[in-house]
Coordinates of C-alpha atoms in Angstrom, one line a residue:
Chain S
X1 CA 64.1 88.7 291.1
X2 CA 62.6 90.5 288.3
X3 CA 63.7 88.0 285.3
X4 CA 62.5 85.4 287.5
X5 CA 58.3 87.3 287.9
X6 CA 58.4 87.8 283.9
X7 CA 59.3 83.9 283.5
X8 CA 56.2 83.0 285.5
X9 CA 54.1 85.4 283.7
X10 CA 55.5 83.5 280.4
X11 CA 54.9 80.2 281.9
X12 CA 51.2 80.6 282.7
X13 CA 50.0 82.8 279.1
X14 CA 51.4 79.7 277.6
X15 CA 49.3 77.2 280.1
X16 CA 45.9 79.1 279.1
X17 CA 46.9 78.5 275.3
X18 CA 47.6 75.2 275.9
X19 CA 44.0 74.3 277.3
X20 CA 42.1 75.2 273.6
X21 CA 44.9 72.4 272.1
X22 CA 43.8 69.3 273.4
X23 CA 43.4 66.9 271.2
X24 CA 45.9 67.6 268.8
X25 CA 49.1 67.5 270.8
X26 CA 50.3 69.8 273.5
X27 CA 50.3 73.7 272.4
X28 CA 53.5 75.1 270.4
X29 CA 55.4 77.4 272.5
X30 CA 54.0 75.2 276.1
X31 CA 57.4 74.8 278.7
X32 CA 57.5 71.6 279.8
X33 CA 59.9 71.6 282.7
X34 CA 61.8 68.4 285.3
X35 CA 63.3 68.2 288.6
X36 CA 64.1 65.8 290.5
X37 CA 64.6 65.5 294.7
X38 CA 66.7 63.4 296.8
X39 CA 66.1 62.1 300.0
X40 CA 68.4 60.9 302.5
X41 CA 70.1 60.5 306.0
X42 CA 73.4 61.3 307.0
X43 CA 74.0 59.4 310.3
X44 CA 70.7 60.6 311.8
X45 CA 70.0 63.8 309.7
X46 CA 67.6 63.3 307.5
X47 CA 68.5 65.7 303.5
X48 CA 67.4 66.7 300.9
X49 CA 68.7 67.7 297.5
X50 CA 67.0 69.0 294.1
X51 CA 68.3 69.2 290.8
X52 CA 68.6 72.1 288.3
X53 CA 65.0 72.4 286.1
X54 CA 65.4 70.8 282.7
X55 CA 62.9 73.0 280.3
X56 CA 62.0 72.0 277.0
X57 CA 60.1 74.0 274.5
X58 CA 56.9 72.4 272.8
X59 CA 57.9 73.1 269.1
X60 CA 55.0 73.6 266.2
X61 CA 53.5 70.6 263.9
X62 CA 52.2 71.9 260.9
X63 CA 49.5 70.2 259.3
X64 CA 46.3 70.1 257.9
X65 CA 43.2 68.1 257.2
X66 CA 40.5 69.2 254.2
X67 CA 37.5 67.2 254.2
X68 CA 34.7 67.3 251.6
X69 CA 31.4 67.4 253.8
X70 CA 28.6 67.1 251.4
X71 CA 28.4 63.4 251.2
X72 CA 27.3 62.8 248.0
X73 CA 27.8 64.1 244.2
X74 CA 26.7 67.2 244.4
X75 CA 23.5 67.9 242.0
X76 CA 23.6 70.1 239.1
X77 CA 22.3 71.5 235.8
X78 CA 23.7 72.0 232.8
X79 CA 25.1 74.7 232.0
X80 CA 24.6 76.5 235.8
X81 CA 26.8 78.8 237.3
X82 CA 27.7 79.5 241.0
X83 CA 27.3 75.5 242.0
X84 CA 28.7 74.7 245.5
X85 CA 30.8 72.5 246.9
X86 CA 31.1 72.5 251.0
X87 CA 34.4 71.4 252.5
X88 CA 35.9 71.8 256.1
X89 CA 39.6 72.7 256.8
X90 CA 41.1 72.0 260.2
X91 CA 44.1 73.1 261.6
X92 CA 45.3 69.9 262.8
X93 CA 48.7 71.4 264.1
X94 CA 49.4 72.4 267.8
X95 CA 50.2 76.3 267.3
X96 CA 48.1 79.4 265.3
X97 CA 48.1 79.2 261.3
X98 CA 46.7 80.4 258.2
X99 CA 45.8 78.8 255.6
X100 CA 45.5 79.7 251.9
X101 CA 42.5 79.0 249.7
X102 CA 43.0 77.1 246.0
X103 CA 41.2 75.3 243.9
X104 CA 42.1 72.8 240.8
X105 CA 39.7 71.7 238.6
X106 CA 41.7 69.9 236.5
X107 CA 41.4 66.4 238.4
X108 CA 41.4 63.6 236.5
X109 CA 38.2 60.7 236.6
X110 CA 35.3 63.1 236.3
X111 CA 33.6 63.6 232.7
X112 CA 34.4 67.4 232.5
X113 CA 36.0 70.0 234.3
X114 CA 33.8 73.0 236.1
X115 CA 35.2 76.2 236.2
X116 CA 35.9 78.3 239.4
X117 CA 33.4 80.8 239.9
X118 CA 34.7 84.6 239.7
X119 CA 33.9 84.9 243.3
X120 CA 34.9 81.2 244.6
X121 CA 35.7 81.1 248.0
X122 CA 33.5 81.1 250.8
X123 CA 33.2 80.6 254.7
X124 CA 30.1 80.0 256.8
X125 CA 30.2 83.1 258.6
X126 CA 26.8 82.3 260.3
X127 CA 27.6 78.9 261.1
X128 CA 24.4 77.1 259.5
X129 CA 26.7 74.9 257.7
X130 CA 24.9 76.4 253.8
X131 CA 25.7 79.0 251.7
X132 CA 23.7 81.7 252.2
X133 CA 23.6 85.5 252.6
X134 CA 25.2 85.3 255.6
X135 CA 28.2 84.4 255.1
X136 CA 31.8 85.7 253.7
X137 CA 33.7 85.9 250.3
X138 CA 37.3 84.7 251.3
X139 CA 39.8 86.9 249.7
X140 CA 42.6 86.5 252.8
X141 CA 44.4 83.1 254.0
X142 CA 41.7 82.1 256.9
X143 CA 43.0 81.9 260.3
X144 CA 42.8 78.8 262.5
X145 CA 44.2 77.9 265.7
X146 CA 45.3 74.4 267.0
X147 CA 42.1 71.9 266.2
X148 CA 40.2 74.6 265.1
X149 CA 37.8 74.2 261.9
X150 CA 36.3 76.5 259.1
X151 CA 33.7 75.4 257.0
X152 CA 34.5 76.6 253.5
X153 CA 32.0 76.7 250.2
X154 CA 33.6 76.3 246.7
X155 CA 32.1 77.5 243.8
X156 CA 31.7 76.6 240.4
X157 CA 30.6 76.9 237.0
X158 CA 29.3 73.7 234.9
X159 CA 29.9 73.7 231.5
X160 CA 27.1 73.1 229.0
X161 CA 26.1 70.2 226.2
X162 CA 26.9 67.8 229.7
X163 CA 24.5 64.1 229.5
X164 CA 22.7 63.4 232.8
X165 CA 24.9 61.5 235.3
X166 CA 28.2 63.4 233.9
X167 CA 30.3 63.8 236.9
X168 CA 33.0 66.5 237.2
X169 CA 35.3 67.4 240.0
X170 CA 36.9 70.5 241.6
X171 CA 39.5 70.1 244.5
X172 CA 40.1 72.4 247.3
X173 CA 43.6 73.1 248.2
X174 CA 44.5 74.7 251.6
X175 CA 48.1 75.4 252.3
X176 CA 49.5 76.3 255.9
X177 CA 51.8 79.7 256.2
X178 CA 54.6 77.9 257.0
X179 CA 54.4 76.0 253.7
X180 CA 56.1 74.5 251.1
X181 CA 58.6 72.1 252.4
X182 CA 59.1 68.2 252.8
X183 CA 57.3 66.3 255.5
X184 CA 60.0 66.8 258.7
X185 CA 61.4 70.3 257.1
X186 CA 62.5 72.1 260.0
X187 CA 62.0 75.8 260.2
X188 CA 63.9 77.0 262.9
X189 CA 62.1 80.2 264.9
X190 CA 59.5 80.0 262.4
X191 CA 56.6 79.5 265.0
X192 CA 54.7 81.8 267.3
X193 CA 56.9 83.2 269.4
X194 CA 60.2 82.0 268.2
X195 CA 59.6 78.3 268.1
X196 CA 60.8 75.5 265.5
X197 CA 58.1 75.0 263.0
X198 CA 57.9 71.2 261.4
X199 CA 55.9 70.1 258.6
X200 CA 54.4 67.0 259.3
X201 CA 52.2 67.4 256.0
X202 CA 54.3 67.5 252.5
X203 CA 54.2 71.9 251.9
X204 CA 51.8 72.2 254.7
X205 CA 48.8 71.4 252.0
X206 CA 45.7 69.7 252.5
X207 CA 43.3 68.9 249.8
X208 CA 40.3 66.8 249.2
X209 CA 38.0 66.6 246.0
X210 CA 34.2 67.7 245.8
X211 CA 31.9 66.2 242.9
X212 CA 29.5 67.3 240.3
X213 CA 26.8 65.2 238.8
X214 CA 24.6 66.3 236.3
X215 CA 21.4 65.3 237.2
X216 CA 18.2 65.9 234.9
X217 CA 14.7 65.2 236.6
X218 CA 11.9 65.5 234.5
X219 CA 8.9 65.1 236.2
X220 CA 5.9 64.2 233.9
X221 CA 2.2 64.7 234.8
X222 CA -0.3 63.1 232.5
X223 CA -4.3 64.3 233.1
X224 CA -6.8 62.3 231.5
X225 CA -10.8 62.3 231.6
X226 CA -13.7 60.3 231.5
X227 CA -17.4 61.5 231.5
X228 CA -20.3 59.2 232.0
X229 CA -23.5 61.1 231.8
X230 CA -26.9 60.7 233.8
X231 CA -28.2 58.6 230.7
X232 CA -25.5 55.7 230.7
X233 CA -23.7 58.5 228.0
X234 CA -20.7 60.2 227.6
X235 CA -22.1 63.9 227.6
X236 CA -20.8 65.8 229.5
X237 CA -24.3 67.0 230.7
X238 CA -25.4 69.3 233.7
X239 CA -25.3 66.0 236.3
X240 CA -22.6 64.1 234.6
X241 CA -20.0 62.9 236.1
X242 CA -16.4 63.5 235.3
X243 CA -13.3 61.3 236.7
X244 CA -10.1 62.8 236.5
X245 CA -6.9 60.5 236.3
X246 CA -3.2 62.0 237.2
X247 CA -0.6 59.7 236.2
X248 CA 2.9 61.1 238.0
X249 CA 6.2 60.3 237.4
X250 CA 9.6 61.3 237.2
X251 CA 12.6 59.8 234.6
X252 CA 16.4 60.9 234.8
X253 CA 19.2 60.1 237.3
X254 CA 17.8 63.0 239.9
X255 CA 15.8 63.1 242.8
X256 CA 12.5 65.3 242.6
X257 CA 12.4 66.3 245.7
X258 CA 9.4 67.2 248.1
X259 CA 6.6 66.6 245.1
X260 CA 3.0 68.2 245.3
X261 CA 0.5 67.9 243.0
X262 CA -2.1 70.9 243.4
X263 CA -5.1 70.3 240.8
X264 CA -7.7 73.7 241.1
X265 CA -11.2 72.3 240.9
X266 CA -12.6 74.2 237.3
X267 CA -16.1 76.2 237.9
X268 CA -19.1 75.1 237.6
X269 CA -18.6 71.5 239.1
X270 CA -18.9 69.8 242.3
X271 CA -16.3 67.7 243.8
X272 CA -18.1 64.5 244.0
X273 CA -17.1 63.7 248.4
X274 CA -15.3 60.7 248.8
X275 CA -13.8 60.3 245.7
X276 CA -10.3 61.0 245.9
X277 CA -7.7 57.9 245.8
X278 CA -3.5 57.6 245.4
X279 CA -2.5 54.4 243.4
X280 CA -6.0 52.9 244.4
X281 CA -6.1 53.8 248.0
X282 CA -9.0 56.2 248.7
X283 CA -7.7 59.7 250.9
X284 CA -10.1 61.3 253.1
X285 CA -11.1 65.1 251.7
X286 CA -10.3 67.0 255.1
X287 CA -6.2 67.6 255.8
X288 CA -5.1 65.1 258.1
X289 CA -2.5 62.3 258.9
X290 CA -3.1 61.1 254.8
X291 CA -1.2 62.6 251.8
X292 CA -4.0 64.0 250.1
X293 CA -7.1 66.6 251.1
X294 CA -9.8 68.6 248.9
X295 CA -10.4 72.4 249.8
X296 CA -7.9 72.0 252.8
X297 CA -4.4 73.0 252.3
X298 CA -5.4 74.9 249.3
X299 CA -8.8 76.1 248.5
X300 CA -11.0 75.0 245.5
X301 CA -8.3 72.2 244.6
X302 CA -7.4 68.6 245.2
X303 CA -3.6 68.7 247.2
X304 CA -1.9 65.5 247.2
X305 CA 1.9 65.1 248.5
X306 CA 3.8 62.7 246.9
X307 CA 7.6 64.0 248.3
X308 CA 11.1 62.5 247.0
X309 CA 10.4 61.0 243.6
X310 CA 12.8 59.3 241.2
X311 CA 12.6 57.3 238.0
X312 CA 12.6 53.9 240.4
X313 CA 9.5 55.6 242.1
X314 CA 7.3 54.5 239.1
X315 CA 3.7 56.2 238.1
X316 CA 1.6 57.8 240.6
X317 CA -1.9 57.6 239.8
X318 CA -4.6 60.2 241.7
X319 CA -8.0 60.2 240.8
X320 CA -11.0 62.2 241.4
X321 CA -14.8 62.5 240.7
X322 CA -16.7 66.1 240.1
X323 CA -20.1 66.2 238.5
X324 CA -21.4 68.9 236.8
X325 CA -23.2 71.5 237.6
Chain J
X1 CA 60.9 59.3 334.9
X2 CA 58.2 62.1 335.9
X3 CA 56.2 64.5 334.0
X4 CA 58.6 66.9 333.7
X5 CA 61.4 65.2 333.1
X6 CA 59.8 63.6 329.9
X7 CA 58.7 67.4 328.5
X8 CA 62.5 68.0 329.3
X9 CA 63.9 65.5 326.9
X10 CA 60.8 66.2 324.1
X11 CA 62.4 69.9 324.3
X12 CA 65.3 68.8 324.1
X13 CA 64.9 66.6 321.4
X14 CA 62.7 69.2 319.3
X15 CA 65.8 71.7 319.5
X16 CA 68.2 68.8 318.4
X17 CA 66.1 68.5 315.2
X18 CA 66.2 72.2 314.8
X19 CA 69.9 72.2 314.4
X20 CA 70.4 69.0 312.2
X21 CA 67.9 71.1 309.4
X22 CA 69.7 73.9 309.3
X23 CA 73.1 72.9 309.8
X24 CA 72.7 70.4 306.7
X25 CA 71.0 72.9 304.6
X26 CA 74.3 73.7 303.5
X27 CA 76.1 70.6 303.7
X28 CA 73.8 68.9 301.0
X29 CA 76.2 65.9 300.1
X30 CA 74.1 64.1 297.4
X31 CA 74.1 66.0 293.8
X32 CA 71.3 65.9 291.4
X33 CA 71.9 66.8 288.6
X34 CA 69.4 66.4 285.5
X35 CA 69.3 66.2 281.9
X36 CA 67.0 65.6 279.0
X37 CA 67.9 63.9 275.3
X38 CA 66.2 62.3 272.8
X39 CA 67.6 59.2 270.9
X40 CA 68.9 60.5 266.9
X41 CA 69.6 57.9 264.3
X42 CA 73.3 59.3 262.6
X43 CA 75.1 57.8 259.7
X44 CA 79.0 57.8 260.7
X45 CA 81.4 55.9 258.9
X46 CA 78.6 54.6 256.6
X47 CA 76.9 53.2 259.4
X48 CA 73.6 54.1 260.9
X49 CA 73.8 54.5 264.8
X50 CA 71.5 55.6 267.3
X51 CA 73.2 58.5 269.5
X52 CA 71.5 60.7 272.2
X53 CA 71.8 64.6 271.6
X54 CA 70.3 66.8 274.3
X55 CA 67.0 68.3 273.4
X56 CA 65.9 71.7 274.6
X57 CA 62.7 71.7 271.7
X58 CA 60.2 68.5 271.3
X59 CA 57.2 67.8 269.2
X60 CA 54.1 66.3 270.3
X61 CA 54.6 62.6 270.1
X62 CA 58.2 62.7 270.7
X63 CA 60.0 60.2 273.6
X64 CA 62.5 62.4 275.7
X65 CA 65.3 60.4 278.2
X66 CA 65.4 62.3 281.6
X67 CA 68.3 61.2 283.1
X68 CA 69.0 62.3 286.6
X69 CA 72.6 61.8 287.9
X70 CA 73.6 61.2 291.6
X71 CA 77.4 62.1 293.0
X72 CA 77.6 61.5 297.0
X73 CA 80.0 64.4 297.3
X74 CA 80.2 64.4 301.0
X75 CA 82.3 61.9 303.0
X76 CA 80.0 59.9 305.3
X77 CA 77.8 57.3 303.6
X78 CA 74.2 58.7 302.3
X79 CA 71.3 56.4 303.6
X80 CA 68.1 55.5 302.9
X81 CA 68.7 57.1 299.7
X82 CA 65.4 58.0 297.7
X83 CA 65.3 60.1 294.6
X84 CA 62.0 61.1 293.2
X85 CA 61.0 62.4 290.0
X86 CA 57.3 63.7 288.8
X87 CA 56.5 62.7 285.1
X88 CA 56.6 66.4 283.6
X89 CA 53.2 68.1 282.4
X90 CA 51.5 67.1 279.2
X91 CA 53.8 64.5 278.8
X92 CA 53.0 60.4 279.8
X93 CA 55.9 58.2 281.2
X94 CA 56.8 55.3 278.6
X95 CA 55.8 52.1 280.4
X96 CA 58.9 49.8 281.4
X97 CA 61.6 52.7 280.7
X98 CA 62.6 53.7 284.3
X99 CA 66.0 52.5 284.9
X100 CA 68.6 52.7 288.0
X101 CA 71.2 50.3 289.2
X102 CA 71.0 49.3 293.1
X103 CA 67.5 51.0 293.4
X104 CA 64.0 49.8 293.6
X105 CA 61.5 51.3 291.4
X106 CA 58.2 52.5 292.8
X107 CA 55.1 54.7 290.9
X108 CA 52.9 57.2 292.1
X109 CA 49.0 57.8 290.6
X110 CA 47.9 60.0 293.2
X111 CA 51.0 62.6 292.7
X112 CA 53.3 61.5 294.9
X113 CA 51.1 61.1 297.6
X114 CA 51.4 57.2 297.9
X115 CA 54.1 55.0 295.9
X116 CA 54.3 51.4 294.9
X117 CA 55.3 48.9 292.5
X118 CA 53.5 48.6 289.6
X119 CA 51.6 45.2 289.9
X120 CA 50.2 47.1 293.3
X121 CA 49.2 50.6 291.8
X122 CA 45.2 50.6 290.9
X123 CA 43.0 53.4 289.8
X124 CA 39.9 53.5 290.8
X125 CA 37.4 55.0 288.0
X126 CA 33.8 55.4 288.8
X127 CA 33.3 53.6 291.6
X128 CA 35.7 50.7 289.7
X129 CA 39.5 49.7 291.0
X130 CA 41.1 48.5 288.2
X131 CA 45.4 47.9 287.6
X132 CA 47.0 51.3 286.7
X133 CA 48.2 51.9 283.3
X134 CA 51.6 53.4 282.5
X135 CA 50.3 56.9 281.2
X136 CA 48.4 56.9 284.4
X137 CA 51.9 57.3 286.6
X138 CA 52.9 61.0 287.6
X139 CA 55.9 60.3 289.8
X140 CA 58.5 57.8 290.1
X141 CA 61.2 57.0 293.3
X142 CA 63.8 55.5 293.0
X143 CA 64.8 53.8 296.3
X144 CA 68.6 52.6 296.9
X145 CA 68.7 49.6 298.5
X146 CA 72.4 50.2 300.5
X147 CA 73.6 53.2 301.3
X148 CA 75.6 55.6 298.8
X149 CA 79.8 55.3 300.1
X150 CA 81.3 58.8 299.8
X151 CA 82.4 59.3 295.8
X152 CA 79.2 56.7 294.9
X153 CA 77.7 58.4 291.3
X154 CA 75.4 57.1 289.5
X155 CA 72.0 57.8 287.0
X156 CA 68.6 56.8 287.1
X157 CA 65.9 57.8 284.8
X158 CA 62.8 57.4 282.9
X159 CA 61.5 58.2 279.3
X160 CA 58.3 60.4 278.3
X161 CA 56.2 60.8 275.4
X162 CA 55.1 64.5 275.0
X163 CA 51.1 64.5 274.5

């Protein structure tokens, strides 16, 4: 009577694991268990009869999937050190595993090969999907149940004397506990809790590639001038007028990203009201719905917000009238 | 026939059914006994075949044979026969794979409450009766259509693909 209250206790711990391992197959170590009944009459009497229970023990799959989440080539300088790379690493087994961090940067197609950081693994402790101070240098093989997931930064360094557009790759390799071993390698008792352990992934490794592209932005601001005085002159004469012309524009394969052009307003001049335009379109002065404003978003200075920019955006012109003082 | 007489025989009766129950209890004369294999490809005398070996491990995605074998070991006939069989958890029944000579096969999708044949089983899903599917079955019966002679034997069974 004993044996048979410690095999129930066994039957339903392995139940509650099994709910977290859904999607990926039922959980290692789950009993899956058949009986059948027979019914029948003899004469009048109606009988019944059961079979023994049939048990089976759900066995462990081993296997992994590493994908590289940043979507596109990941921008960089060069030289630049610490460059990151975001991947996720799920545990696309049924049973409890650990997985081992590496990186090659030795793949061929790219135009150089980065260098692994001195401190190059990471996972996103606080969940915010980017590196930042909150999260953790990994120095252990991470931990990951059935389906579970870790989001995992690489970093690099980028070598120098690279032309803009180079692109160079780094690869992240993560490789189960239960590793190496051909696909179908059975390790017998292996698993949690004593059960067979297959690799359904060649040494229980998972890898995907990450890419660098160097990617110079230079973003160019020219300011011009042009006086015209109260006299039909070019003095630049208490009353004169002054326009100011800013031609913006950005060359290189990169994105300038979120561009605003803050001009101060020099002393002794009046912005002249009504005056400001973007490619020929006038802006109102006061900060509203329009990309531009004088005195509002900063004080004493024309703002105008021209955001992403790249070498298809073409010139930006802004212009401007003061008069002097 | 008065009142009485009637509550007489239902007494009567009751008591009869009373006895047949426990006096058969251990006179079961139709064994069950089951088994579970999976199909292994082996190479003997140069040539691949597929053999069954008797699995007691299985990976998620892998087809096991439940076989359930019948031996009427008593000697009076055993009739209106049924034996019934839920698909095991986290495992779906293969569609087409229930076998059993001399027996009708009927499904359940309400767990054994209600069995039929599978052109009449429907599931209803938000609000919507549609025709069951096959990884929608959790039991099956197997019906004998004559009785089971005294030395009868016999198998019937089913494969399932562990989810």
């Amino acid at each position: 009577m004993k044996k048979l209250y410690s095999l129930f206790g066994a039957v339903a711990v392995v139940l509650a694991c099994a709910g977290g391992a859904h999607a990926k197959g039922t959980a290692a170590g789950t009993l899956i268990s058949d009986k059948a009944t027979a019914n029948f009459t003899i004469g009048t009497q109606a009988a019944t009869a059961t079979s023994n229970t049939v048990t089976i023990t759900v066995a462990q799959i081993v296997n992994v999937t590493v994908s590289w989440l940043d979507g596109s080539n990941v921008a960089v300088a060069s030289p630049s050190t610490n460059q990151v790379l975001t991947f996720k690493v799920t545990n696309t087994g049924n049973g409890p595993d650990t997985f081992a961090l590496g990186v090659n940067d030795s793949v061929a197609g790219g135009n150089f090969n980065p260098t692994a950081a001195t401190q190059t693994f990471w996972v996103d402790t606080n969940g915010d999907g980017k590196f930042d101070a909150g999260d953790t240098q990994v120095v252990a093989p991470i931990p990951l149940n059935a389906d579970q997931s870790a989001t995992v930064f690489v970093l690099n360094n980028i070598p120098s004397g690279q032309a803009d557009g180079n692109t160079g790759i780094s690869q992240l390799l993560a490789t189960s506990s239960f590793g190496p071993g051909a696909v179908g390698q059975v390790k017998t008792g292996a698993g949690t809790g004593g059960v067979d352990v297959v690799l359904a992934i060649l040494n229980g490794q998972g890898t995907a590639n990450g890419i660098y592209q160097v990617n110079g932005v230079v973003l160019t601001i020219n300011k011009s001038s042009a006086v015209k005085d109260p006299y039909n002159g070019t003095e630049p004469v208490p009353g004169a007028t002054i326009t100011y012309t800013l031609q913006v524009s950005v060359s290189g394969s990169g994105t300038a990203k979120g561009v605003t052009i803050t001009d101060p307003l020099p002393a002794n001049i009046t912005y002249k009201s009504g005056t400001l335009t973007l490619n020929g379109t006038t802006l109102t002065d006061v900060k509203d719905a329009d990309t531009g404003d004088v005195g509002g978003t900063t004080p004493n200075a024309v703002t105008v917000t021209l955001g992403d920019l790249t070498s298809a955006s073409g010139t930006k012109t802004i212009t401007f009238q003061v008069t002097i003082n | 026939m008065n009142h009485l007489s009637m509550k007489k025989i239902a007494a009567a009766l009751l008591l009869l059914a009373v006895c047949a129950t426990s006096g058969l209890a251990a006179d079961n004369s139709l064994k069950l006994v089951s088994k579970a294999e999976k199909e292994v490809t082996v190479t003997r005398d140069g040539k691949k075949e597929a053999k069954l070996v008797p699995v007691e491990k299985a990976l998620p995605g892998e087809v096991v044979l439940f076989t359930n074998h019948y031996t009427n070991t008593g000697s009076t006939p055993a009739e209106e026969a049924a034996i019934t069989n839920p698909v095991p958890q986290h495992m779906v029944y293969v569609d087409g794979s229930a076998f059993g000579a001399g027996t009708t096969i009927t499904f359940s999708v309400d767990k054994g409450k209600t069995f039929d044949l599978p052109a009449n089983l429907t599931k209803t899903v938000k609000g919507k009766k549609r025709p069951a599917r096959a990884d929608e079955y959790t039991n099956i019966r197997w019906t004998f259509t004559s009785p089971l002679p005294p030395g009868k034997e016999g198998d019937v069974g089913f494969k399932a693909r562990l989810k």
